[in-house]
Coordinates of N, CA and C in Angstrom, one line a residue:
M1 N 0.8 -1.2 0.0 CA 0.0 0.0 0.0 C 0.9 1.3 0.0
E2 N 0.4 2.3 -0.7 CA 1.2 3.6 -0.7 C 1.2 4.2 0.7
H3 N 2.3 4.8 1.0 CA 2.4 5.3 2.4 C 1.4 6.4 2.7
N4 N 1.0 7.2 1.7 CA 0.0 8.2 2.0 C -1.4 7.7 2.2
K5 N -1.6 6.4 1.8 CA -2.9 5.8 2.0 C -3.1 5.1 3.4
V6 N -2.0 5.0 4.1 CA -2.0 4.4 5.4 C -2.4 5.5 6.4
T7 N -3.6 5.4 7.1 CA -4.0 6.4 8.0 C -4.3 5.9 9.4
P8 N -4.3 6.7 10.4 CA -4.5 6.2 11.7 C -5.9 5.6 12.0
Y9 N -7.0 6.2 11.4 CA -8.3 5.7 11.8 C -9.1 5.2 10.6
N10 N -8.5 5.2 9.4 CA -9.3 4.6 8.3 C -10.7 5.3 8.1
S11 N -10.8 6.5 8.4 CA -12.0 7.2 8.3 C -12.1 8.0 7.0
E12 N -13.2 8.7 6.8 CA -13.3 9.5 5.5 C -12.5 10.8 5.6
Y13 N -12.0 11.2 6.7 CA -11.2 12.4 6.9 C -9.9 12.3 6.2
S14 N -9.2 13.4 5.9 CA -7.9 13.4 5.3 C -6.9 12.8 6.3
K15 N -5.8 12.3 5.7 CA -4.7 11.7 6.6 C -4.2 12.8 7.6
K16 N -4.1 14.0 7.1 CA -3.6 15.1 7.9 C -4.5 15.3 9.1
S17 N -5.8 15.3 8.9 CA -6.8 15.5 10.0 C -6.8 14.4 10.9
Q18 N -6.6 13.1 10.4 CA -6.6 12.0 11.3 C -5.3 11.9 12.2
V19 N -4.2 12.3 11.5 CA -2.9 12.4 12.3 C -3.0 13.4 13.4
E20 N -3.6 14.6 13.1 CA -3.8 15.6 14.2 C -4.7 15.1 15.3
D21 N -5.7 14.4 15.0 CA -6.6 13.8 16.0 C -5.9 12.8 16.8
M22 N -5.1 11.9 16.2 CA -4.4 10.8 16.8 C -3.4 11.4 17.9
F23 N -2.7 12.4 17.5 CA -1.7 13.0 18.4 C -2.3 13.8 19.5
D24 N -3.4 14.4 19.2 CA -4.2 15.1 20.3 C -4.7 14.1 21.3
N25 N -5.1 12.9 20.8 CA -5.6 11.8 21.7 C -4.5 11.2 22.6
I26 N -3.3 11.0 22.0 CA -2.3 10.3 22.8 C -1.3 11.2 23.5
A27 N -1.4 12.5 23.3 CA -0.4 13.5 23.8 C -0.1 13.3 25.3
P28 N -1.1 13.1 26.2 CA -0.7 13.0 27.6 C 0.2 11.8 28.0
K29 N 0.1 10.7 27.2 CA 0.9 9.5 27.4 C 2.1 9.3 26.4
Y30 N 2.2 10.3 25.5 CA 3.1 10.1 24.4 C 4.6 9.9 24.9
D31 N 5.1 10.8 25.7 CA 6.5 10.7 26.2 C 6.8 9.4 26.9
L32 N 5.9 9.0 27.8 CA 6.0 7.8 28.6 C 6.1 6.6 27.6
L33 N 5.2 6.5 26.7 CA 5.2 5.4 25.8 C 6.4 5.4 24.9
N34 N 6.8 6.5 24.4 CA 7.9 6.6 23.5 C 9.2 6.0 24.1
H35 N 9.4 6.4 25.4 CA 10.6 6.0 26.1 C 10.5 4.5 26.5
V36 N 9.4 4.1 26.9 CA 9.2 2.7 27.3 C 9.3 1.7 26.0
L37 N 8.6 2.1 25.0 CA 8.6 1.2 23.8 C 9.9 1.2 23.1
S38 N 10.7 2.3 23.1 CA 12.0 2.3 22.5 C 13.1 1.9 23.4
M39 N 12.8 1.7 24.7 CA 13.8 1.4 25.7 C 14.8 2.6 25.8
K40 N 14.3 3.8 25.5 CA 15.1 5.0 25.5 C 16.2 5.1 24.5
I41 N 16.2 4.2 23.5 CA 17.2 4.3 22.5 C 16.9 5.5 21.6
D42 N 15.7 6.0 21.6 CA 15.3 7.2 20.8 C 16.1 8.4 21.2
V43 N 16.5 8.4 22.5 CA 17.4 9.5 23.0 C 18.7 9.5 22.3
L44 N 19.3 8.3 22.2 CA 20.6 8.2 21.5 C 20.5 8.6 20.0
W45 N 19.4 8.2 19.4 CA 19.2 8.6 18.0 C 19.1 10.1 17.8
R46 N 18.4 10.8 18.7 CA 18.3 12.2 18.6 C 19.7 12.9 18.8
N47 N 20.4 12.3 19.8 CA 21.8 12.9 20.0 C 22.7 12.7 18.8
K48 N 22.6 11.6 18.1 CA 23.3 11.4 16.9 C 23.0 12.4 15.8
L49 N 21.7 12.7 15.7 CA 21.3 13.7 14.7 C 21.8 15.1 15.1
V50 N 21.8 15.4 16.3 CA 22.2 16.7 16.8 C 23.8 16.9 16.6
N51 N 24.5 15.8 16.8 CA 25.9 15.8 16.6 C 26.3 16.1 15.1
M52 N 25.4 15.6 14.2 CA 25.6 15.9 12.8 C 25.3 17.3 12.5
L53 N 24.2 17.8 13.0 CA 23.7 19.2 12.8 C 24.7 20.2 13.4
K54 N 25.3 19.8 14.5 CA 26.3 20.7 15.2 C 27.4 21.2 14.3
Q55 N 27.8 20.4 13.4 CA 28.9 20.7 12.5 C 28.6 21.9 11.6
D56 N 27.2 22.2 11.4 CA 26.8 23.3 10.6 C 26.8 24.6 11.3
K57 N 27.0 24.5 12.6 CA 27.0 25.7 13.5 C 25.8 26.6 13.3
P58 N 24.6 26.0 13.4 CA 23.4 26.7 13.1 C 23.0 27.8 14.2
G59 N 22.4 28.9 13.7 CA 22.0 29.9 14.6 C 20.5 29.9 14.8
L60 N 19.8 29.4 13.8 CA 18.3 29.3 13.8 C 17.9 28.0 13.2
V61 N 17.2 27.1 13.9 CA 16.8 25.8 13.4 C 15.2 25.7 13.5
L62 N 14.7 25.0 12.5 CA 13.2 24.7 12.5 C 13.1 23.2 12.8
D63 N 12.3 22.8 13.8 CA 12.1 21.4 14.1 C 10.6 21.2 13.7
V64 N 10.4 20.5 12.6 CA 9.1 20.2 12.1 C 8.5 18.9 12.7
A65 N 7.2 18.8 12.9 CA 6.6 17.7 13.6 C 7.2 17.5 15.0
T66 N 7.4 18.7 15.6 CA 8.2 18.7 16.9 C 7.5 17.9 18.0
G67 N 6.2 17.7 17.9 CA 5.5 16.9 19.0 C 5.6 17.6 20.3
T68 N 6.1 16.8 21.3 CA 6.3 17.4 22.6 C 7.7 18.0 22.8
G69 N 8.4 18.2 21.8 CA 9.6 19.0 21.8 C 10.9 18.4 22.2
D70 N 10.9 17.0 22.2 CA 12.2 16.4 22.6 C 13.4 16.7 21.7
L71 N 13.1 16.7 20.4 CA 14.3 17.0 19.5 C 14.6 18.5 19.5
A72 N 13.6 19.3 19.6 CA 13.8 20.8 19.7 C 14.7 21.1 20.9
I73 N 14.4 20.5 22.0 CA 15.2 20.7 23.3 C 16.6 20.1 23.1
T74 N 16.8 19.0 22.5 CA 18.1 18.4 22.2 C 18.9 19.2 21.3
V75 N 18.3 19.8 20.2 CA 18.9 20.7 19.3 C 19.4 21.9 20.0
Q76 N 18.6 22.5 20.8 CA 18.9 23.8 21.5 C 20.1 23.6 22.4
K77 N 20.0 22.5 23.2 CA 21.1 22.2 24.2 C 22.4 21.8 23.5
G78 N 22.3 21.1 22.4 CA 23.5 20.7 21.7 C 24.2 21.7 20.8
T79 N 23.4 22.7 20.3 CA 24.0 23.6 19.4 C 23.9 25.1 19.8
N80 N 23.1 25.3 20.9 CA 22.9 26.7 21.4 C 22.1 27.6 20.4
A81 N 21.5 26.9 19.4 CA 20.7 27.7 18.4 C 19.4 28.1 19.0
S82 N 18.8 29.1 18.4 CA 17.3 29.4 18.6 C 16.5 28.4 17.8
V83 N 15.4 27.8 18.3 CA 14.7 26.8 17.7 C 13.2 27.2 17.6
I84 N 12.6 27.0 16.4 CA 11.2 27.0 16.3 C 10.7 25.6 16.1
G85 N 9.8 25.2 17.0 CA 9.2 23.8 16.9 C 7.8 24.0 16.4
L86 N 7.5 23.3 15.3 CA 6.2 23.4 14.6 C 5.5 22.0 14.6
D87 N 4.2 22.0 14.9 CA 3.4 20.7 14.9 C 2.0 21.0 14.6
L88 N 1.3 20.0 14.0 CA -0.1 20.0 13.7 C -1.0 19.9 15.0
S89 N -0.5 19.2 16.0 CA -1.3 18.9 17.2 C -1.1 19.9 18.3
Q90 N -2.1 20.6 18.7 CA -2.0 21.6 19.8 C -1.8 20.9 21.1
Q91 N -2.3 19.7 21.3 CA -2.2 19.0 22.6 C -0.7 18.6 22.8
M92 N -0.1 18.1 21.7 CA 1.3 17.7 21.8 C 2.2 19.0 22.1
L93 N 1.9 20.1 21.4 CA 2.6 21.3 21.7 C 2.4 21.8 23.1
N94 N 1.2 21.6 23.7 CA 1.0 22.0 25.1 C 1.9 21.3 26.0
V95 N 2.1 20.0 25.8 CA 3.0 19.2 26.6 C 4.4 19.7 26.5
G96 N 4.8 20.0 25.2 CA 6.1 20.5 25.0 C 6.4 21.9 25.6
I97 N 5.4 22.8 25.5 CA 5.5 24.1 26.1 C 5.8 24.0 27.6
E98 N 5.1 23.1 28.2 CA 5.3 23.0 29.7 C 6.7 22.4 30.0
K99 N 7.1 21.5 29.2 CA 8.4 20.8 29.3 C 9.6 21.9 29.2
I100 N 9.4 22.7 28.1 CA 10.4 23.8 27.8 C 10.4 24.8 29.0
R101 N 9.2 25.2 29.5 CA 9.1 26.1 30.6 C 9.9 25.6 31.8
K102 N 9.7 24.3 32.1 CA 10.3 23.7 33.3 C 11.9 23.7 33.2
Q103 N 12.4 23.7 31.9 CA 13.8 23.7 31.7 C 14.3 25.1 31.4
N104 N 13.5 26.1 31.6 CA 13.8 27.6 31.4 C 14.4 27.8 30.0
L105 N 13.8 27.2 29.0 CA 14.3 27.4 27.7 C 13.3 28.2 26.8
D106 N 12.3 28.9 27.5 CA 11.3 29.6 26.8 C 11.9 30.7 25.8
S107 N 13.0 31.3 26.2 CA 13.5 32.3 25.4 C 14.3 31.8 24.2
K108 N 14.6 30.5 24.2 CA 15.4 29.9 23.1 C 14.5 29.0 22.2
I109 N 13.4 28.5 22.6 CA 12.5 27.6 21.8 C 11.1 28.2 21.8
I110 N 10.6 28.4 20.6 CA 9.3 28.9 20.3 C 8.5 27.7 19.8
M111 N 7.3 27.4 20.3 CA 6.5 26.3 19.8 C 5.3 26.9 19.1
Q112 N 5.0 26.5 17.9 CA 3.8 27.0 17.2 C 3.1 25.9 16.4
K113 N 1.8 26.1 16.3 CA 1.0 25.2 15.5 C 1.1 25.5 14.0
G114 N 1.2 24.5 13.2 CA 1.4 24.7 11.8 C 1.4 23.4 11.0
D115 N 1.4 23.6 9.7 CA 1.3 22.5 8.7 C 2.7 22.4 8.0
A116 N 3.3 21.2 8.0 CA 4.6 21.0 7.4 C 4.5 21.2 5.9
E117 N 3.3 21.0 5.3 CA 3.2 21.1 3.9 C 2.8 22.5 3.4
Q118 N 2.7 23.4 4.4 CA 2.4 24.8 4.1 C 3.1 25.6 5.2
L119 N 4.4 25.6 5.2 CA 5.2 26.3 6.2 C 5.0 27.8 6.2
P120 N 4.7 28.4 7.4 CA 4.5 29.8 7.4 C 5.8 30.7 7.5
F121 N 6.8 30.3 6.7 CA 8.1 31.0 6.8 C 8.6 31.3 5.4
E122 N 9.4 32.4 5.3 CA 9.9 32.8 4.0 C 11.0 31.8 3.6
D123 N 11.4 31.9 2.3 CA 12.4 31.1 1.7 C 13.8 31.3 2.4
N124 N 14.6 30.3 2.4 CA 16.0 30.5 2.9 C 16.1 31.1 4.3
K125 N 15.3 30.7 5.2 CA 15.3 31.4 6.5 C 16.2 30.6 7.5
F126 N 16.2 29.3 7.5 CA 16.8 28.5 8.6 C 18.2 28.0 8.2
D127 N 19.0 27.9 9.2 CA 20.4 27.3 9.1 C 20.3 25.7 9.1
G128 N 19.2 25.2 9.5 CA 19.0 23.8 9.5 C 17.5 23.5 9.8
V129 N 17.0 22.4 9.3 CA 15.7 21.9 9.5 C 15.8 20.5 10.0
T130 N 15.0 20.1 11.0 CA 15.1 18.7 11.6 C 13.6 18.2 11.6
V131 N 13.5 16.9 11.5 CA 12.2 16.2 11.6 C 12.5 14.8 12.2
A132 N 12.0 14.5 13.4 CA 12.1 13.2 13.9 C 10.8 12.5 13.9
F133 N 10.7 11.4 13.2 CA 9.5 10.5 13.2 C 8.3 11.3 12.7
G134 N 8.5 12.2 11.8 CA 7.4 13.0 11.3 C 7.0 12.9 9.9
V135 N 8.0 12.7 9.0 CA 7.8 12.7 7.6 C 6.9 11.6 7.2
R136 N 6.9 10.5 7.9 CA 6.0 9.4 7.7 C 4.5 9.8 7.7
N137 N 4.2 10.8 8.5 CA 2.9 11.3 8.7 C 2.4 12.3 7.7
F138 N 3.3 12.8 6.9 CA 2.9 13.8 5.9 C 1.9 13.2 5.0
E139 N 0.9 14.0 4.6 CA -0.1 13.5 3.7 C 0.4 13.4 2.3
N140 N 1.2 14.4 1.9 CA 1.9 14.5 0.6 C 3.4 14.6 0.9
L141 N 4.1 13.5 0.8 CA 5.5 13.5 1.2 C 6.4 14.4 0.4
E142 N 6.2 14.4 -0.9 CA 7.0 15.2 -1.8 C 6.7 16.7 -1.5
K143 N 5.5 17.1 -1.3 CA 5.1 18.5 -1.0 C 5.8 18.9 0.3
G144 N 5.7 18.0 1.3 CA 6.3 18.4 2.6 C 7.8 18.5 2.5
L145 N 8.5 17.6 1.8 CA 9.9 17.7 1.6 C 10.3 19.0 0.8
S146 N 9.5 19.3 -0.1 CA 9.8 20.5 -0.9 C 9.7 21.8 0.0
E147 N 8.8 21.8 0.9 CA 8.6 22.9 1.9 C 9.9 23.0 2.8
L148 N 10.3 21.8 3.2 CA 11.5 21.8 4.1 C 12.7 22.4 3.3
R149 N 12.8 22.0 2.1 CA 13.9 22.5 1.2 C 13.8 24.0 1.0
R150 N 12.6 24.5 0.8 CA 12.3 25.9 0.5 C 12.8 26.8 1.6
V151 N 12.6 26.4 2.9 CA 12.8 27.3 4.0 C 14.3 27.2 4.6
V152 N 15.0 26.1 4.1 CA 16.4 26.0 4.6 C 17.3 26.8 3.6
K153 N 18.4 27.4 4.2 CA 19.3 28.2 3.4 C 20.1 27.4 2.4
E154 N 20.5 28.1 1.3 CA 21.4 27.4 0.3 C 22.6 26.8 1.0
D155 N 23.1 25.6 0.6 CA 24.2 24.9 1.1 C 24.0 24.4 2.6
K156 N 22.8 24.6 3.1 CA 22.5 24.1 4.4 C 21.7 22.8 4.3
S157 N 21.4 22.1 5.4 CA 20.8 20.8 5.2 C 19.6 20.6 6.1
I158 N 18.8 19.6 5.6 CA 17.7 19.1 6.5 C 18.1 17.8 7.0
Y159 N 17.7 17.5 8.2 CA 18.0 16.2 8.9 C 16.8 15.5 9.2
I160 N 16.6 14.3 8.7 CA 15.4 13.5 9.0 C 15.7 12.2 9.7
L161 N 15.1 12.1 10.9 CA 15.3 10.8 11.6 C 13.9 10.1 11.5
E162 N 14.0 8.9 10.9 CA 12.7 8.1 10.7 C 13.0 6.6 10.8
F163 N 11.9 6.0 11.2 CA 12.0 4.5 11.3 C 12.2 3.9 9.9
S164 N 13.0 2.8 9.8 CA 13.2 2.1 8.6 C 12.9 0.6 8.9
K165 N 13.6 -0.3 8.2 CA 13.3 -1.7 8.5 C 14.5 -2.4 8.8
V166 N 14.4 -3.3 9.8 CA 15.6 -4.2 10.2 C 15.7 -5.3 9.2
E167 N 16.9 -5.4 8.6 CA 17.1 -6.4 7.6 C 18.0 -7.5 8.2
G168 N 18.0 -8.6 7.5 CA 18.8 -9.7 8.0 C 18.0 -10.6 9.0
F169 N 18.8 -11.5 9.7 CA 18.1 -12.5 10.5 C 17.3 -12.0 11.7
L170 N 17.6 -10.7 12.1 CA 16.9 -10.2 13.2 C 15.5 -9.5 12.8
G171 N 15.4 -9.3 11.5 CA 14.2 -8.7 10.9 C 12.9 -9.3 11.4
P172 N 12.7 -10.6 11.3 CA 11.4 -11.2 11.7 C 11.1 -11.0 13.1
F173 N 12.1 -11.1 14.0 CA 11.9 -10.9 15.5 C 11.5 -9.5 15.8
Y174 N 12.2 -8.6 15.1 CA 11.8 -7.2 15.4 C 10.4 -6.9 14.9
M175 N 10.0 -7.4 13.7 CA 8.7 -7.2 13.1 C 7.6 -7.8 14.0
F176 N 7.9 -8.9 14.6 CA 6.9 -9.5 15.6 C 6.7 -8.6 16.7
Y177 N 7.8 -8.0 17.3 CA 7.6 -7.1 18.4 C 6.8 -5.8 17.9
F178 N 7.2 -5.4 16.7 CA 6.7 -4.1 16.2 C 5.2 -4.2 15.9
K179 N 4.8 -5.4 15.4 CA 3.4 -5.6 14.9 C 2.5 -6.2 16.0
N180 N 3.0 -6.8 17.0 CA 2.2 -7.5 18.0 C 2.3 -6.9 19.4
I181 N 3.6 -6.9 19.9 CA 3.8 -6.4 21.3 C 3.6 -4.9 21.5
L182 N 4.3 -4.2 20.6 CA 4.2 -2.7 20.7 C 2.8 -2.2 20.6
P183 N 2.0 -2.6 19.7 CA 0.6 -2.1 19.6 C -0.2 -2.4 20.9
A184 N 0.0 -3.6 21.4 CA -0.7 -4.0 22.6 C -0.4 -3.1 23.8
I185 N 0.9 -2.8 24.0 CA 1.3 -1.9 25.1 C 0.7 -0.5 24.8
G186 N 0.8 -0.1 23.6 CA 0.4 1.2 23.2 C -1.1 1.4 23.5
R187 N -1.9 0.4 23.1 CA -3.4 0.4 23.3 C -3.7 0.5 24.8
L188 N -2.9 -0.3 25.6 CA -3.2 -0.4 27.0 C -2.9 0.9 27.7
V189 N -1.8 1.6 27.4 CA -1.4 2.8 28.1 C -2.1 4.0 27.5
S190 N -2.2 4.1 26.2 CA -2.8 5.4 25.6 C -4.3 5.4 25.5
K191 N -4.9 4.2 25.6 CA -6.4 4.0 25.4 C -6.8 4.4 24.0
D192 N -5.9 4.5 23.1 CA -6.3 4.7 21.7 C -6.0 3.4 20.9
N193 N -7.1 2.8 20.5 CA -7.0 1.5 19.9 C -6.2 1.4 18.6
R194 N -6.1 2.6 17.9 CA -5.6 2.5 16.6 C -4.2 3.1 16.4
A195 N -3.8 4.0 17.3 CA -2.6 4.8 17.1 C -1.3 3.9 17.0
Y196 N -1.2 2.9 17.8 CA 0.0 2.1 17.8 C -0.1 0.9 16.9
T197 N -1.2 0.8 16.2 CA -1.3 -0.2 15.1 C -0.9 0.6 13.8
Y198 N -1.3 1.9 13.8 CA -0.9 2.8 12.7 C 0.6 2.8 12.6
L199 N 1.3 2.9 13.7 CA 2.8 3.0 13.7 C 3.5 1.9 12.8
P200 N 3.3 0.6 13.1 CA 4.0 -0.4 12.3 C 3.5 -0.4 10.8
D201 N 2.2 -0.1 10.7 CA 1.6 -0.1 9.3 C 2.2 1.0 8.5
S202 N 2.4 2.2 9.1 CA 3.0 3.3 8.4 C 4.4 3.1 8.1
V203 N 5.2 2.5 9.0 CA 6.6 2.2 8.8 C 6.7 1.2 7.6
N204 N 5.9 0.2 7.6 CA 6.0 -0.9 6.6 C 5.8 -0.3 5.2
A205 N 4.9 0.7 5.1 CA 4.5 1.3 3.8 C 5.5 2.4 3.4
F206 N 6.4 2.9 4.3 CA 7.2 4.1 4.0 C 8.5 3.7 3.3
P207 N 8.9 4.5 2.3 CA 10.2 4.3 1.6 C 11.4 4.6 2.6
F208 N 12.4 3.7 2.4 CA 13.6 4.0 3.3 C 14.9 3.7 2.5
G209 N 16.0 4.1 3.1 CA 17.3 3.8 2.4 C 17.4 4.5 1.1
E210 N 17.8 3.7 0.0 CA 18.0 4.2 -1.3 C 16.7 4.9 -1.9
K211 N 15.5 4.3 -1.6 CA 14.3 4.8 -2.1 C 14.0 6.2 -1.6
M212 N 14.3 6.4 -0.3 CA 14.1 7.7 0.3 C 15.1 8.7 -0.2
K213 N 16.4 8.2 -0.4 CA 17.4 9.1 -1.0 C 17.0 9.6 -2.3
S214 N 16.5 8.7 -3.1 CA 16.0 9.0 -4.5 C 14.9 10.1 -4.5
I215 N 14.0 9.9 -3.5 CA 12.9 10.9 -3.4 C 13.4 12.3 -3.1
L216 N 14.4 12.3 -2.1 CA 15.0 13.6 -1.7 C 15.7 14.2 -2.9
L217 N 16.5 13.5 -3.6 CA 17.2 14.0 -4.8 C 16.2 14.6 -5.8
K218 N 15.1 13.8 -6.0 CA 14.1 14.3 -7.0 C 13.4 15.6 -6.5
T219 N 13.4 15.8 -5.2 CA 12.8 17.0 -4.6 C 13.7 18.2 -4.9
G220 N 15.0 18.0 -5.3 CA 15.8 19.1 -5.6 C 17.1 19.3 -4.7
F221 N 17.2 18.4 -3.7 CA 18.4 18.5 -2.9 C 19.6 18.0 -3.8
K222 N 20.8 18.7 -3.6 CA 21.9 18.4 -4.4 C 22.8 17.3 -3.9
K223 N 22.6 17.0 -2.6 CA 23.4 15.9 -2.0 C 22.6 15.2 -0.9
V224 N 22.6 13.9 -0.9 CA 21.8 13.2 0.1 C 22.7 12.0 0.6
E225 N 22.8 12.0 1.9 CA 23.5 10.8 2.6 C 22.6 10.3 3.7
Y226 N 22.8 9.0 4.1 CA 22.0 8.5 5.2 C 22.9 7.5 6.0
K227 N 22.4 7.4 7.2 CA 23.1 6.5 8.2 C 22.1 5.7 8.9
K228 N 22.3 4.4 8.8 CA 21.4 3.4 9.5 C 21.8 3.4 11.0
L229 N 20.8 3.3 11.9 CA 21.0 3.2 13.3 C 20.4 1.9 13.9
S230 N 21.1 1.4 14.8 CA 20.5 0.2 15.6 C 20.0 -0.9 14.6
L231 N 20.9 -1.3 13.7 CA 20.7 -2.4 12.8 C 19.6 -2.1 11.8
G232 N 19.3 -0.8 11.6 CA 18.3 -0.4 10.6 C 16.9 -0.1 11.2
I233 N 16.8 -0.1 12.5 CA 15.5 0.2 13.1 C 15.1 1.7 12.7
A234 N 16.1 2.5 12.7 CA 15.9 3.9 12.3 C 17.0 4.4 11.3
T235 N 16.8 5.4 10.6 CA 17.8 6.0 9.7 C 17.8 7.5 9.8
I236 N 19.0 8.1 9.7 CA 19.1 9.6 9.7 C 19.5 9.9 8.2
Y237 N 18.7 10.8 7.6 CA 19.0 11.3 6.2 C 19.4 12.7 6.4
K238 N 20.5 13.0 5.7 CA 21.0 14.4 5.6 C 20.9 14.8 4.1
A239 N 20.0 15.8 3.9 CA 19.8 16.3 2.5 C 20.2 17.8 2.4
T240 N 21.2 18.1 1.5 CA 21.7 19.4 1.5 C 21.2 20.2 0.2
K241 N 20.8 21.4 0.5 CA 20.2 22.3 -0.6 C 21.2 22.8 -1.5

């Protein structure tokens, strides 16, 4: 199935609308579930992305699909850049705003509601753009990637952290966990019957590795490289304008 046809609730509403509803629903439990289900390995992945971004010495970074702000906070602390975190879900943003306030980072990180496929920023504004586990949820992947490219400066890069697929002999074991155990825990804790079934479904349908690199090049980036993490569970893509 095409990735844009995989939706959280299989309803008549657009994918964008369903994704917003899903994240509004699970926002209160999102951070807890994220860290439990990933055994906190997602923290290491974000740190790796920020270590790559740090080499660009960014002054202003846009974090798209920022959610509760984990990557925005890691970017700010790792680079000392000013960060704008943008997300469709107001409930996720509310959790992030409180988290940022508690860490006294209000003056460094601005959280705002917005659509990745219609970014409310001028061309060539940011020294870097980051997205962690968000591009999979774009309704129109190419349109979203084009917008990320539009707002980043010439010769600067976007960094995408996204789930991919474990290949080799560990693949079947990981897929069993991903398709059976993870959704069961997600349903139990979040009380949303569909959100954590959508996760493996959307990962299965999403392009990764060379396919994702090819899409980024077609979008107009002049150079794309990627790095597999944790045997391919996730991948970081660096695409330079």
